[in-house]
C-alpha positions as a printed NumPy array, in Angstrom:
array([[ -8.482,  84.171, 262.621],
       [ -9.473,  81.558, 260.028],
       [ -8.931,  82.287, 256.314],
       [-11.796,  81.79 , 253.892],
       [-10.587,  79.272, 251.262],
       [-11.575,  79.57 , 247.602],
       [-13.753,  76.745, 246.177],
       [-11.812,  73.701, 245.035],
       [-13.567,  73.757, 241.631],
       [-12.15 ,  77.269, 241.06 ],
       [ -8.63 ,  76.172, 241.933],
       [ -8.872,  73.123, 239.66 ],
       [-10.257,  75.298, 236.876],
       [ -7.324,  77.767, 237.293],
       [ -4.718,  75.006, 237.173],
       [ -6.154,  73.656, 233.933],
       [ -6.451,  77.151, 232.414],
       [ -2.841,  77.823, 233.385],
       [ -1.775,  74.564, 231.696],
       [ -3.823,  75.269, 228.539],
       [ -3.665,  79.07 , 228.374],
       [ -7.106,  78.762, 226.834],
       [-10.527,  79.037, 228.49 ],
       [-12.039,  77.163, 225.54 ],
       [ -9.783,  74.114, 225.925],
       [-10.211,  74.177, 229.692],
       [-14.018,  74.204, 229.216],
       [-13.758,  71.143, 226.959],
       [-11.818,  69.26 , 229.587],
       [-14.243,  70.16 , 232.344],
       [-17.411,  69.717, 230.129],
       [-18.61 ,  73.239, 230.92 ],
       [-18.805,  76.44 , 228.814],
       [-15.924,  78.928, 228.319],
       [-18.13 ,  81.567, 230.016],
       [-18.399,  79.285, 233.131],
       [-14.605,  78.943, 233.166],
       [-14.209,  82.688, 232.91 ],
       [-16.721,  83.149, 235.774],
       [-14.821,  80.75 , 237.998],
       [-11.501,  82.46 , 237.269],
       [-12.95 ,  85.86 , 237.985],
       [-14.394,  84.587, 241.275],
       [-10.989,  83.129, 242.257],
       [ -9.292,  86.407, 241.424],
       [-11.77 ,  88.262, 243.652],
       [-11.195,  85.773, 246.461],
       [ -7.415,  86.152, 246.231],
       [ -7.378,  89.814, 245.462],
       [ -5.036,  89.069, 242.543],
       [ -5.107,  89.33 , 238.754],
       [ -4.065,  85.881, 237.545],
       [ -4.382,  86.22 , 233.764],
       [ -3.797,  88.877, 231.085],
       [ -6.739,  88.473, 228.696],
       [ -5.944,  89.4  , 225.132],
       [ -8.087,  89.152, 221.997],
       [ -6.678,  85.825, 220.837],
       [ -4.396,  84.834, 223.684],
       [ -4.268,  84.261, 227.387],
       [ -1.21 ,  84.802, 229.565],
       [ -0.435,  84.387, 233.209],
       [  0.456,  87.474, 235.141],
       [  3.58 ,  87.365, 237.319],
       [  1.308,  86.827, 240.342],
       [ -0.564,  84.142, 238.383],
       [  2.665,  82.286, 237.589],
       [  3.755,  82.386, 241.264],
       [  0.366,  81.182, 242.419],
       [  0.317,  78.373, 239.808],
       [  3.761,  77.115, 240.887],
       [  2.615,  77.055, 244.476],
       [ -0.864,  75.575, 244.07 ],
       [ -0.32 ,  73.012, 241.305],
       [  1.661,  70.543, 243.454],
       [ -0.947,  70.867, 246.188],
       [ -3.773,  70.095, 243.76 ],
       [ -1.947,  67.108, 242.31 ],
       [ -1.404,  65.722, 245.81 ],
       [ -5.063,  66.318, 246.662],
       [ -6.202,  64.405, 243.561],
       [ -3.816,  61.555, 244.35 ],
       [ -4.948,  61.341, 248.014],
       [ -8.683,  61.343, 247.059],
       [ -8.114,  58.676, 244.393],
       [ -6.058,  56.501, 246.805],
       [ -8.676,  56.673, 249.548],
       [-11.502,  56.086, 247.034],
       [ -9.812,  52.912, 245.805],
       [ -9.071,  51.677, 249.317],
       [-12.603,  52.273, 250.419],
       [-14.015,  50.2  , 247.525],
       [-16.849,  51.208, 245.271],
       [-18.783,  54.321, 246.263],
       [-22.177,  55.415, 244.992],
       [-24.15 ,  58.612, 245.068],
       [-27.731,  59.086, 243.853],
       [-29.724,  61.985, 242.452],
       [-33.353,  62.4  , 241.298],
       [-34.702,  64.992, 238.884],
       [-37.556,  65.69 , 236.441],
       [-37.192,  63.564, 233.328],
       [-37.15 ,  66.57 , 230.958],
       [-34.304,  68.123, 232.947],
       [-32.422,  64.828, 232.797],
       [-32.818,  64.418, 229.058],
       [-32.153,  68.077, 228.01 ],
       [-29.491,  69.243, 230.473],
       [-28.149,  66.536, 232.797],
       [-27.433,  63.615, 230.413],
       [-25.445,  65.709, 227.929],
       [-23.094,  66.689, 230.777],
       [-22.828,  63.25 , 232.398],
       [-19.514,  62.39 , 230.674],
       [-17.936,  65.198, 232.742],
       [-18.867,  63.37 , 235.925],
       [-17.438,  60.058, 234.67 ],
       [-14.214,  61.832, 233.656],
       [-13.756,  63.722, 236.917],
       [-14.933,  60.956, 239.292],
       [-14.284,  57.617, 237.523],
       [-14.299,  55.665, 240.793],
       [-17.702,  56.812, 242.006],
       [-20.891,  55.205, 240.72 ],
       [-23.819,  57.519, 240.079],
       [-27.517,  56.482, 240.154],
       [-29.905,  58.851, 238.335],
       [-33.615,  58.556, 239.041],
       [-36.082,  60.558, 236.92 ],
       [-39.638,  61.527, 237.886],
       [-42.381,  62.517, 235.421],
       [-44.435,  64.72 , 237.744],
       [-44.032,  66.093, 241.246],
       [-46.626,  63.648, 242.558],
       [-44.878,  60.567, 241.219],
       [-43.363,  58.404, 243.966],
       [-39.553,  58.056, 243.8  ],
       [-36.882,  56.123, 245.572],
       [-34.902,  57.986, 248.281],
       [-31.76 ,  59.656, 246.834],
       [-28.909,  61.592, 248.34 ],
       [-29.749,  64.775, 246.464],
       [-32.619,  65.939, 244.232],
       [-33.165,  68.606, 241.578],
       [-36.719,  69.946, 241.769],
       [-38.763,  72.668, 240.062],
       [-40.592,  74.912, 242.511],
       [-42.277,  78.292, 242.625],
       [-40.744,  79.05 , 246.037],
       [-37.56 ,  77.989, 247.875],
       [-37.998,  74.454, 249.288],
       [-38.167,  74.03 , 253.037],
       [-34.848,  72.232, 253.17 ],
       [-31.822,  73.226, 255.225],
       [-29.43 ,  72.246, 252.47 ],
       [-30.681,  73.967, 249.328],
       [-28.973,  75.598, 246.372],
       [-30.787,  77.669, 243.709],
       [-29.735,  76.526, 240.219],
       [-31.533,  78.865, 237.823],
       [-34.887,  80.469, 237.021],
       [-37.31 ,  79.402, 234.281],
       [-38.937,  81.577, 231.694],
       [-41.566,  80.53 , 229.161],
       [-41.414,  81.227, 225.418],
       [-44.178,  80.663, 222.829],
       [-42.767,  78.48 , 219.995],
       [-43.798,  76.281, 217.043],
       [-42.17 ,  74.388, 214.239],
       [-40.741,  76.225, 211.172],
       [-43.68 ,  75.318, 208.911],
       [-46.249,  76.67 , 211.339],
       [-44.087,  79.741, 211.951],
       [-44.855,  81.047, 208.427],
       [-48.591,  80.911, 209.172],
       [-48.11 ,  82.474, 212.603],
       [-46.087,  85.329, 211.077],
       [-48.987,  86.204, 208.798],
       [-51.609,  86.055, 211.553],
       [-49.543,  87.848, 214.231],
       [-50.942,  87.604, 217.799],
       [-54.291,  86.455, 216.315],
       [-52.552,  83.11 , 215.745],
       [-53.124,  82.473, 219.48 ],
       [-56.892,  82.589, 218.884],
       [-56.899,  80.491, 215.712],
       [-54.364,  77.695, 216.297],
       [-54.239,  75.031, 219.042],
       [-52.204,  75.982, 222.076],
       [-50.096,  73.408, 223.875],
       [-49.184,  73.458, 227.587],
       [-48.14 ,  71.178, 230.429],
       [-50.877,  69.923, 232.748],
       [-49.038,  71.251, 235.798],
       [-49.695,  74.811, 234.545],
       [-53.291,  74.778, 233.204],
       [-53.612,  78.565, 233.239],
       [-50.152,  79.307, 231.848],
       [-51.365,  80.588, 228.454],
       [-53.788,  83.035, 230.019],
       [-51.036,  84.236, 232.363],
       [-48.649,  84.641, 229.446],
       [-51.329,  86.659, 227.507],
       [-51.765,  88.921, 230.516],
       [-48.021,  89.37 , 230.704],
       [-47.909,  90.225, 226.974],
       [-50.727,  92.731, 227.3  ],
       [-53.114,  90.866, 224.993],
       [-56.617,  92.119, 225.721],
       [-58.678,  89.855, 223.47 ],
       [-57.303,  86.414, 224.207],
       [-59.868,  83.761, 223.277],
       [-57.99 ,  80.589, 222.338],
       [-59.82 ,  78.272, 219.978],
       [-58.367,  75.118, 221.585],
       [-55.93 ,  74.297, 224.413],
       [-54.242,  70.859, 224.549],
       [-52.794,  69.81 , 227.904],
       [-50.055,  67.189, 228.006],
       [-48.622,  65.442, 231.066],
       [-45.068,  65.377, 229.748],
       [-42.815,  68.34 , 228.949],
       [-41.018,  66.208, 226.334],
       [-44.394,  65.29 , 224.833],
       [-45.411,  68.94 , 224.612],
       [-42.141,  69.895, 222.849],
       [-42.51 ,  66.939, 220.494],
       [-46.095,  67.877, 219.707],
       [-44.953,  71.431, 218.822],
       [-42.16 ,  69.964, 216.68 ],
       [-44.767,  67.898, 214.818],
       [-46.805,  71.033, 214.036],
       [-49.774,  70.281, 216.355],
       [-49.841,  73.828, 217.674],
       [-48.091,  76.599, 219.517],
       [-46.39 ,  75.491, 222.785],
       [-45.322,  77.403, 225.819],
       [-41.739,  76.186, 226.082],
       [-39.599,  76.466, 229.264],
       [-36.194,  78.161, 228.882],
       [-33.236,  77.8  , 229.119],
       [-33.843,  74.097, 229.603],
       [-35.168,  73.683, 226.014],
       [-32.403,  75.558, 224.151],
       [-31.325,  72.464, 222.153],
       [-34.755,  72.41 , 220.46 ],
       [-34.188,  75.961, 219.13 ],
       [-30.481,  75.442, 218.302],
       [-31.392,  72.383, 216.207],
       [-34.116,  74.284, 214.287],
       [-36.847,  71.962, 215.508],
       [-38.652,  74.89 , 217.147],
       [-38.812,  78.591, 216.391],
       [-39.537,  81.334, 218.952],
       [-42.702,  83.364, 218.416],
       [-43.206,  87.002, 219.515],
       [-40.798,  89.126, 221.424],
       [-40.062,  88.51 , 225.073],
       [-40.369,  85.53 , 227.258],
       [-42.429,  85.307, 230.459],
       [-40.336,  84.812, 233.628],
       [-42.197,  83.234, 236.492],
       [-41.255,  82.367, 240.069],
       [-40.415,  78.843, 238.914],
       [-36.841,  77.891, 239.646],
       [-34.764,  74.721, 239.733],
       [-33.253,  73.918, 243.086],
       [-30.701,  71.34 , 244.203],
       [-31.443,  69.927, 247.666],
       [-29.587,  67.554, 249.919],
       [-31.97 ,  65.526, 252.012],
       [-29.723,  65.102, 255.046],
       [-26.196,  65.86 , 256.099],
       [-23.744,  62.975, 255.869],
       [-20.272,  64.269, 256.654],
       [-18.856,  60.707, 256.446],
       [-19.753,  60.625, 252.693],
       [-17.714,  63.375, 250.954],
       [-18.813,  62.015, 247.549],
       [-22.212,  63.679, 248.11 ],
       [-20.555,  67.1  , 248.389],
       [-18.483,  66.301, 245.279],
       [-21.688,  65.677, 243.402],
       [-23.249,  68.884, 244.672],
       [-20.136,  70.88 , 243.626],
       [-20.164,  69.24 , 240.198],
       [-23.835,  70.012, 239.615],
       [-23.366,  73.653, 240.705],
       [-20.365,  74.08 , 238.421],
       [-22.133,  72.364, 235.461],
       [-25.117,  74.729, 235.536],
       [-23.348,  77.913, 236.684],
       [-23.788,  79.45 , 233.202],
       [-27.566,  79.63 , 233.595],
       [-27.594,  81.706, 236.814]])
């Protein structure tokens, strides 16, 4: 009977955590969050049926089983890395390609790209961005798409769901606070052209009976919509968690309680199986690990 093997990314994460005895430092090396590291370790512990770490308030220690497993697996992982590196160099330059919406690229993918370069320095990566779903794009090995239903693709991974949050800049927030929900009827509302009825759907979700917006401005760019809200042009319906950096920086402030969760989700799809190109699977594994925190 064959044995189900744990994911390689979980084993690599464990080895680094065992070296560092810190999820925070491990996360910095892998360019992911400490919570993502903790999740991978928990998953590995479940797969093995072992407790690998003793988690204390300000310290992390290997259990006896964790020490034994580390001593056994670390040489194997080092040999694996050496073998992959050796074959990659012998095979010459490799390249993988990925396409995605431009807002996803600028807000989430690009800030994590250094992690790919560090983990796979011998593999070139081509990133193509698309503005709208109807825009033509060059063929790529994998794609990240936003869809209201699972794509009809044999090789498909769900990344995370999208919710929508009303937001404006700090200056406009003061005026909105005074007006309350009536601000939606007195100030311009911003939305993306792909969702022309989004504000009315949000109002229905929020239970607003008298929703009569004075003006709705539709933009064909998610970045343009966020920028317009930052400039104080109106209240925007902002997608989350993809736009978190706009809130963390203070450029935008959330309005009203609760965000509207739709069927929209980001998916990672592989267009065709190519078992002779393992670098495609490495890219898929890296993307899944990079955005695991949002699931």
